[in-house]
GROMACS .gro file of C-alpha atoms in nm:
model
  118
    1UNK     CA    1   1.255   0.778  -0.812
    2UNK     CA    2   1.345   0.948  -0.498
    3UNK     CA    3   1.054   1.222  -0.534
    4UNK     CA    4   0.771   0.954  -0.526
    5UNK     CA    5   0.794   0.918  -0.149
    6UNK     CA    6   0.704   1.282  -0.108
    7UNK     CA    7   0.381   1.196  -0.233
    8UNK     CA    8   0.334   0.930  -0.096
    9UNK     CA    9   0.415   1.050   0.257
   10UNK     CA   10   0.169   1.329   0.183
   11UNK     CA   11  -0.103   1.069   0.155
   12UNK     CA   12   0.005   0.899   0.466
   13UNK     CA   13   0.022   1.235   0.669
   14UNK     CA   14  -0.364   1.331   0.536
   15UNK     CA   15  -0.463   1.012   0.637
   16UNK     CA   16  -0.620   0.891   0.342
   17UNK     CA   17  -0.384   0.583   0.207
   18UNK     CA   18  -0.617   0.288   0.151
   19UNK     CA   19  -0.571  -0.047  -0.068
   20UNK     CA   20  -0.713   0.184  -0.368
   21UNK     CA   21  -0.454   0.439  -0.308
   22UNK     CA   22  -0.239   0.545  -0.630
   23UNK     CA   23   0.068   0.785  -0.609
   24UNK     CA   24   0.161   0.875  -0.891
   25UNK     CA   25   0.523   1.055  -0.875
   26UNK     CA   26   0.607   1.461  -0.911
   27UNK     CA   27   0.925   1.639  -0.958
   28UNK     CA   28   1.114   1.707  -0.652
   29UNK     CA   29   1.458   1.889  -0.581
   30UNK     CA   30   1.570   1.628  -0.432
   31UNK     CA   31   1.594   1.373  -0.740
   32UNK     CA   32   1.740   1.698  -0.965
   33UNK     CA   33   1.979   1.811  -0.675
   34UNK     CA   34   2.258   1.924  -0.917
   35UNK     CA   35   2.059   2.120  -1.182
   36UNK     CA   36   1.792   2.289  -0.840
   37UNK     CA   37   2.133   2.431  -0.689
   38UNK     CA   38   2.210   2.618  -0.976
   39UNK     CA   39   1.862   2.784  -0.937
   40UNK     CA   40   1.829   2.784  -0.555
   41UNK     CA   41   2.116   2.806  -0.299
   42UNK     CA   42   2.102   2.657  -0.064
   43UNK     CA   43   1.883   2.398  -0.112
   44UNK     CA   44   1.601   2.290   0.129
   45UNK     CA   45   1.687   1.984   0.362
   46UNK     CA   46   1.567   1.660   0.181
   47UNK     CA   47   1.308   1.514   0.363
   48UNK     CA   48   1.352   1.260   0.582
   49UNK     CA   49   1.083   1.047   0.455
   50UNK     CA   50   1.276   0.965   0.161
   51UNK     CA   51   1.503   0.710   0.285
   52UNK     CA   52   1.221   0.508   0.312
   53UNK     CA   53   1.181   0.506  -0.030
   54UNK     CA   54   1.552   0.316  -0.089
   55UNK     CA   55   1.371   0.049   0.090
   56UNK     CA   56   1.090   0.012  -0.129
   57UNK     CA   57   1.036  -0.246  -0.390
   58UNK     CA   58   1.070  -0.102  -0.724
   59UNK     CA   59   0.784  -0.120  -0.944
   60UNK     CA   60   0.772   0.025  -1.291
   61UNK     CA   61   0.568  -0.017  -1.614
   62UNK     CA   62   0.611   0.133  -1.950
   63UNK     CA   63   0.361   0.279  -2.132
   64UNK     CA   64   0.320   0.467  -2.459
   65UNK     CA   65   0.329   0.859  -2.497
   66UNK     CA   66  -0.081   0.831  -2.520
   67UNK     CA   67  -0.311   1.005  -2.271
   68UNK     CA   68  -0.606   0.748  -2.352
   69UNK     CA   69  -0.374   0.432  -2.315
   70UNK     CA   70  -0.192   0.537  -2.023
   71UNK     CA   71  -0.576   0.622  -1.839
   72UNK     CA   72  -0.701   0.276  -1.946
   73UNK     CA   73  -0.340   0.104  -1.816
   74UNK     CA   74  -0.405   0.313  -1.476
   75UNK     CA   75  -0.763   0.207  -1.461
   76UNK     CA   76  -0.719  -0.159  -1.519
   77UNK     CA   77  -0.393  -0.170  -1.255
   78UNK     CA   78  -0.647  -0.009  -1.028
   79UNK     CA   79  -0.940  -0.279  -1.056
   80UNK     CA   80  -0.687  -0.551  -1.007
   81UNK     CA   81  -0.552  -0.400  -0.700
   82UNK     CA   82  -0.883  -0.348  -0.550
   83UNK     CA   83  -1.025  -0.698  -0.687
   84UNK     CA   84  -0.702  -0.845  -0.505
   85UNK     CA   85  -0.751  -0.665  -0.199
   86UNK     CA   86  -1.148  -0.767  -0.204
   87UNK     CA   87  -1.016  -1.105  -0.222
   88UNK     CA   88  -0.780  -1.056   0.076
   89UNK     CA   89  -1.054  -0.939   0.304
   90UNK     CA   90  -1.320  -1.201   0.220
   91UNK     CA   91  -1.042  -1.468   0.321
   92UNK     CA   92  -0.988  -1.285   0.670
   93UNK     CA   93  -1.385  -1.278   0.722
   94UNK     CA   94  -1.364  -1.630   0.616
   95UNK     CA   95  -1.049  -1.728   0.857
   96UNK     CA   96  -1.227  -1.528   1.133
   97UNK     CA   97  -1.558  -1.737   1.100
   98UNK     CA   98  -1.328  -2.058   1.124
   99UNK     CA   99  -1.179  -1.952   1.405
  100UNK     CA  100  -1.495  -1.860   1.570
  101UNK     CA  101  -1.680  -2.176   1.495
  102UNK     CA  102  -1.359  -2.352   1.593
  103UNK     CA  103  -1.350  -2.188   1.930
  104UNK     CA  104  -1.711  -2.253   1.964
  105UNK     CA  105  -1.669  -2.627   1.895
  106UNK     CA  106  -1.357  -2.652   2.138
  107UNK     CA  107  -1.571  -2.459   2.428
  108UNK     CA  108  -1.877  -2.709   2.338
  109UNK     CA  109  -1.651  -3.003   2.387
  110UNK     CA  110  -1.470  -2.890   2.707
  111UNK     CA  111  -1.842  -2.848   2.814
  112UNK     CA  112  -1.966  -3.189   2.724
  113UNK     CA  113  -1.655  -3.341   2.897
  114UNK     CA  114  -1.683  -3.164   3.228
  115UNK     CA  115  -2.051  -3.284   3.245
  116UNK     CA  116  -1.962  -3.644   3.152
  117UNK     CA  117  -1.708  -3.620   3.441
  118UNK     CA  118  -1.986  -3.546   3.714
   0.00000   0.00000   0.00000
């Protein structure tokens, strides 16, 4: 929904976004413009960051109206996201090691080749 970008942008402005960040949507006048304009005229300008939201992938989940169920759902999703990013970080570390070893082997091969030509 359009107002979600406001919370996401706030996290980015505060430089607190990371792979475990979760943003829950809060109401914003841009979503309820018609209703809000009955109470406030003129409405404030819609944030430019709102346009980013229209390009983002929509993700949604349905939970029953039960705080314990919603909390368990959120904890599970956060744990899954942390595990996913941890696995990705491990793959990156391994790739860096492979690249370094490959570069070292290549440099050694070039040195051996140069020595053999002498």
